[in-house]
Short mmCIF file of C-alpha atoms in Angstrom, two decimals:
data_model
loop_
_atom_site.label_atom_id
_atom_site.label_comp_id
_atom_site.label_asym_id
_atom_site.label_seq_id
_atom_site.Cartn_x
_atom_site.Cartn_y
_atom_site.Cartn_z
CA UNK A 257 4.18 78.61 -17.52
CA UNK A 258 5.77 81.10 -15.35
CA UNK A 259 4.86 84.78 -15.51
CA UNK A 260 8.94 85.42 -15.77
CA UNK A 261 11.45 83.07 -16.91
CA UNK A 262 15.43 84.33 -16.42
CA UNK A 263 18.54 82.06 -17.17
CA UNK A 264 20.08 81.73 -13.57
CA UNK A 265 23.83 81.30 -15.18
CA UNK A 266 26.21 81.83 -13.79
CA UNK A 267 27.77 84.36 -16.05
CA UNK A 268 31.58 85.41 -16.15
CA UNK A 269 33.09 87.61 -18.23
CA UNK A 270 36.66 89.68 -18.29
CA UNK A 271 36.37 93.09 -16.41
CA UNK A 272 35.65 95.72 -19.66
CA UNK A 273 33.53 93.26 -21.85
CA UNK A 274 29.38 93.81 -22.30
CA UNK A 275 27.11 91.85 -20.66
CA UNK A 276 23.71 90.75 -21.46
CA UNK A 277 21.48 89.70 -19.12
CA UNK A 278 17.92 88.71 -20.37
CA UNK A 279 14.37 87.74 -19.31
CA UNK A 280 11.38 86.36 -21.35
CA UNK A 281 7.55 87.33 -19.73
CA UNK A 282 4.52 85.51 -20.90
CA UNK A 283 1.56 87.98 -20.62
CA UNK A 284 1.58 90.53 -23.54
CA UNK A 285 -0.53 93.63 -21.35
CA UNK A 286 2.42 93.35 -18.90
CA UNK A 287 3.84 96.90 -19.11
CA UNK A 288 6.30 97.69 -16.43
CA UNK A 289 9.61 96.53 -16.02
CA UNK A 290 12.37 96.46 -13.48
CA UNK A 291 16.17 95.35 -13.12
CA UNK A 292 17.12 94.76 -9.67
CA UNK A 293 20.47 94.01 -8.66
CA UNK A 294 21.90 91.90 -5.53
CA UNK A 295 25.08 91.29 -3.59
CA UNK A 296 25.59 88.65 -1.98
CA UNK A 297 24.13 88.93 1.75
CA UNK A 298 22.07 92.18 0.66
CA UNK A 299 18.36 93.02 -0.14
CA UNK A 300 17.58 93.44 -3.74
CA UNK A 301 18.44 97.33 -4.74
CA UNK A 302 16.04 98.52 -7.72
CA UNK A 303 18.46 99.75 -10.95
CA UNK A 304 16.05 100.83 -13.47
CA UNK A 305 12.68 100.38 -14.56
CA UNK A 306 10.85 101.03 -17.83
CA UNK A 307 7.67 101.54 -19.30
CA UNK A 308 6.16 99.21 -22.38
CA UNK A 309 8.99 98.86 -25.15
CA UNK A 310 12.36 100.55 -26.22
CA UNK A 311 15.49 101.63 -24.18
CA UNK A 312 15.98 103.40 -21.54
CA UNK A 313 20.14 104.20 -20.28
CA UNK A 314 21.40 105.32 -17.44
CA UNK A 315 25.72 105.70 -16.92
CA UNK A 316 26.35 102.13 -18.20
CA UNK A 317 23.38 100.33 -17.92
CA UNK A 318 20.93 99.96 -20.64
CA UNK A 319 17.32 98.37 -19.98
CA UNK A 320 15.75 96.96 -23.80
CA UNK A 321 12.18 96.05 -24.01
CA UNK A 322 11.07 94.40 -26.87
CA UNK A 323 7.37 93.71 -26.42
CA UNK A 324 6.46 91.79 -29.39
CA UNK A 325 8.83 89.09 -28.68
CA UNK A 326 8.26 89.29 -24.95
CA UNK A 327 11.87 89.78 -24.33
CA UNK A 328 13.61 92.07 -22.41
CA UNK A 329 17.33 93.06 -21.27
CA UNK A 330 19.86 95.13 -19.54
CA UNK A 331 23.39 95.61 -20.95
CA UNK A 332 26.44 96.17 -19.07
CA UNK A 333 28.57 98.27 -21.12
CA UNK A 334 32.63 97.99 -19.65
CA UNK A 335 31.79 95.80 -16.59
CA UNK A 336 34.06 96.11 -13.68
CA UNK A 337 34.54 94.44 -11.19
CA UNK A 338 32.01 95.69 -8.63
CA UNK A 339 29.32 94.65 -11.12
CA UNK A 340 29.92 91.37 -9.91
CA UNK A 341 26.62 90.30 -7.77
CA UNK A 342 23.20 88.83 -9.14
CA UNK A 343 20.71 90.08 -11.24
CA UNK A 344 16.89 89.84 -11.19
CA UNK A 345 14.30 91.04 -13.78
CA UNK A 346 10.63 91.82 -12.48
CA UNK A 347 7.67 93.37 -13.97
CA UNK A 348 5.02 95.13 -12.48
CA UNK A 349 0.81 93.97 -13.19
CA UNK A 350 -0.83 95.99 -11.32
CA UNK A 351 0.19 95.65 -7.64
CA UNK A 352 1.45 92.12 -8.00
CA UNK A 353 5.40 91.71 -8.92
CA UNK A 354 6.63 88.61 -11.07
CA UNK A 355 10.22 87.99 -10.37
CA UNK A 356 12.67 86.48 -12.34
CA UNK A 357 15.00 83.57 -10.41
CA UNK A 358 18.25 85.82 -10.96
CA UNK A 359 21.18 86.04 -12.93
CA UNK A 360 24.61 85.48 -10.64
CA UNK A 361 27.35 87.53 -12.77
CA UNK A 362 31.33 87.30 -11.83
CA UNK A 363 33.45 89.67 -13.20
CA UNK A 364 37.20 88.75 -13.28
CA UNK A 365 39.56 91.64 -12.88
CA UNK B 296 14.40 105.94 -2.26
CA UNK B 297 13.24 104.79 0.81
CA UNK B 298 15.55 103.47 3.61
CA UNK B 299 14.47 100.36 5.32
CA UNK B 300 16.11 98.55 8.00
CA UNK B 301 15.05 94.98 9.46
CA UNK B 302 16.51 93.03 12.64
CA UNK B 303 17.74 90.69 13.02
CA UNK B 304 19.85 90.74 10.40
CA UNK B 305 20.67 87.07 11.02
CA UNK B 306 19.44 84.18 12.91
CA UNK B 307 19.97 80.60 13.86
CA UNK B 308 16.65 79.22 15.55
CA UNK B 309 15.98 76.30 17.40
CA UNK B 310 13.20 73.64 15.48
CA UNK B 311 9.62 74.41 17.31
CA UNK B 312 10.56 77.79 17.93
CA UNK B 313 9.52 81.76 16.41
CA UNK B 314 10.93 84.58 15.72
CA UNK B 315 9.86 87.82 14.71
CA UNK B 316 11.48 90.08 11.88
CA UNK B 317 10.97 93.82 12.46
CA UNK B 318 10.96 95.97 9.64
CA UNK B 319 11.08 100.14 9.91
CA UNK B 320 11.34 102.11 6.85
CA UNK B 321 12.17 105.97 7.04
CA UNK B 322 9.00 107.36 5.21
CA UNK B 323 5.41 106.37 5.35
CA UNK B 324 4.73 104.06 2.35
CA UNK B 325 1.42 102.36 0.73
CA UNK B 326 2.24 99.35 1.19
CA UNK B 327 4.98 97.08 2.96
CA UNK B 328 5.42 93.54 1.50
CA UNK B 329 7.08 89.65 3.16
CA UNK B 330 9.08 88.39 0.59
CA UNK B 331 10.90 84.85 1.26
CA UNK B 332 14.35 84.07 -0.64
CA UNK B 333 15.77 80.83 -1.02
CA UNK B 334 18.71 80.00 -2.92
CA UNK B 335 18.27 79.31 -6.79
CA UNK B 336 14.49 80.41 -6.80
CA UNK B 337 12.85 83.61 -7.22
CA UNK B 338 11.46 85.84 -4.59
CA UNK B 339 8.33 84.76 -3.19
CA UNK B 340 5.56 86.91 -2.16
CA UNK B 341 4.48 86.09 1.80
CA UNK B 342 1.87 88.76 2.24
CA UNK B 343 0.82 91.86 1.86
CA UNK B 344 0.97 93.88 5.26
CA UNK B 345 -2.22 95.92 5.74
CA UNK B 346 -2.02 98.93 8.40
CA UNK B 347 -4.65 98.11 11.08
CA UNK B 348 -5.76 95.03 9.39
CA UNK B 349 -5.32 91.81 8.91
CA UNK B 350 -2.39 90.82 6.46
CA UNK B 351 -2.90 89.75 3.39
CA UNK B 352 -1.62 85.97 2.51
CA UNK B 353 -0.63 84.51 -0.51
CA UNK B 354 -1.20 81.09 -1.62
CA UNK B 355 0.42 78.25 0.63
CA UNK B 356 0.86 81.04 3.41
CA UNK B 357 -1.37 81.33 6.35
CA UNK B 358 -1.30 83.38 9.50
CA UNK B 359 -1.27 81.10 11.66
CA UNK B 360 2.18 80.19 10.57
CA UNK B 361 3.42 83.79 9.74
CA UNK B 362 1.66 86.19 11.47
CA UNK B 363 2.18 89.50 10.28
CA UNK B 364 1.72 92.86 11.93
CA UNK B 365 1.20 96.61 10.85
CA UNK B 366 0.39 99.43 13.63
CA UNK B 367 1.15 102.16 11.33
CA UNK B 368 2.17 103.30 7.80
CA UNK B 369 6.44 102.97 8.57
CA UNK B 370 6.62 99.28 10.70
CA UNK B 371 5.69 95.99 10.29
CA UNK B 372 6.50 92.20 11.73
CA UNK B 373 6.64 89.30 10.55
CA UNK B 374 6.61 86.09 13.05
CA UNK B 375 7.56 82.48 11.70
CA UNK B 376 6.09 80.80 14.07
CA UNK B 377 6.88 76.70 14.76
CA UNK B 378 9.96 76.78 13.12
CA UNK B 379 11.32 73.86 11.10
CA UNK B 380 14.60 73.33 8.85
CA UNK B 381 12.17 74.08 5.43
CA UNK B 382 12.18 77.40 7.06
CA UNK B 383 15.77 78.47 6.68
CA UNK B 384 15.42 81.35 4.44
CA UNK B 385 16.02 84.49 3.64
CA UNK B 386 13.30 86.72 4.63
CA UNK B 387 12.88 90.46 3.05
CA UNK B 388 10.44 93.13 3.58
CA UNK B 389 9.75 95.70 0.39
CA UNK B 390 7.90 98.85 0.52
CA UNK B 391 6.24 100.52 -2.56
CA UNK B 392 5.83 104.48 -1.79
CA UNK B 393 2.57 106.66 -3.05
CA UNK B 394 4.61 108.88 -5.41
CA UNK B 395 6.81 106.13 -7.33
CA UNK B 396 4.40 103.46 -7.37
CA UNK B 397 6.38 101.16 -9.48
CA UNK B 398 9.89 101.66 -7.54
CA UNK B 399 9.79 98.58 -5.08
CA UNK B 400 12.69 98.95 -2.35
CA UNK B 401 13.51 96.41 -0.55
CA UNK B 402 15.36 95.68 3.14
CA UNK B 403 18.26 94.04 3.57
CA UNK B 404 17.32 90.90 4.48
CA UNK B 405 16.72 88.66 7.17
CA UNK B 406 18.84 85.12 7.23
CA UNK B 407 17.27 82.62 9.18
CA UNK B 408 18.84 79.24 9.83
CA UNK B 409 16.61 76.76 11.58
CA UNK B 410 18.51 73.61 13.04
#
């Protein structure tokens, strides 16, 4: 089983709706998590991390841990446009990182 | 966050032959990182690149085929040496910095094409 599983997509939605973007983990003491995001022909660019469970927001991005289902998530809240690129989730053990595979989101104007 | 740059930013390579992927990031860091990219998969950990020592290799990496370099605590190299087409990659170095030691920044990328 892999440390980080992530549905690849792809995902399109109408500029303004929510997205959800989610990742399952398999090792319960894993306690830090990240949300990178990617354009196409760019290095990875870090959006938010969090510690252990709940929410953490920042503008229109929320990141959602929910530990006991080994689950987490970032919400888009009025996607535009320039949202459009892929997403990866990654968590932190110690000083190894477990990537997800990426989420490619399109967001039609 | 830390700036990092890498060159080349692109290249198409010849089968049999290396080339070497410089990275420079603006601030010293703890440690610098090889990542490889390939579409529809997740990143892949290289190495680890140790200043003044050897590199540290993951599994199914050695350093005979990606020899890695790390004079000091803001450059690094990475060679892919003896090219073939399962090569063709994207190749990233990522830095992790003493005082945010779980904010991983990465470069932009290296995108190597091996015909």
């Amino acid at each position: 089983q892999k440390e980080v599983e992530q549905d690849p997509g792809p995902l399109s939605v109408p500029e303004g709706a929510i997205v959800s973007l989610n990742c399952t983990y398999s090792n319960s003491a894993f306690q830090y998590f990240m949300w990178y995001r990617q354009y196409s022909r760019k290095g990875p660019e870090l959006l938010m991390y969090t510690y252990s469970s709940g929410n953490k927001e920042d503008g229109r991005f929320t990141a959602q841990v929910d530990k006991s289902s080994k689950y987490i998530s970032l919400f888009i809240r009025d996607s535009q446009p320039s949202d459009s690129a892929t997403y990866l989730c990654a968590i932190r053990s110690g000083n190894q990182f477990y990537f997800g595979t990426g989420t490619s989101l399109t967001v039609i104007p | 966050s830390a700036v990092i740059s890498q060159k080349p930013s692109r290249d198409i390579c010849q089968r049999g032959t290396s080339l070497t992927i410089q990275c420079q990031v603006d601030s010293q860091v703890t440690m610098m990182f090889w990542y490889r990219q390939q579409p529809g998969q997740s990143l892949t950990l290289i190495a680890t690149a140790n200043q003044g020592s050897e590199a540290t290799y993951e599994s199914g990496f050695v350093i005979d085929k990606f020899p890695i370099s790390r004079p000091n605590l803001t450059f690094s190299t990475l060679t892919v040496s003896n090219m073939s087409p399962e090569d063709s990659s994207i190749y990233l170095c990522s830095v992790l910095r003493l005082i945010s030691y779980n904010e991983q920044f990465f470069g932009p990328g290296t995108r190597l094409t091996v015909l």
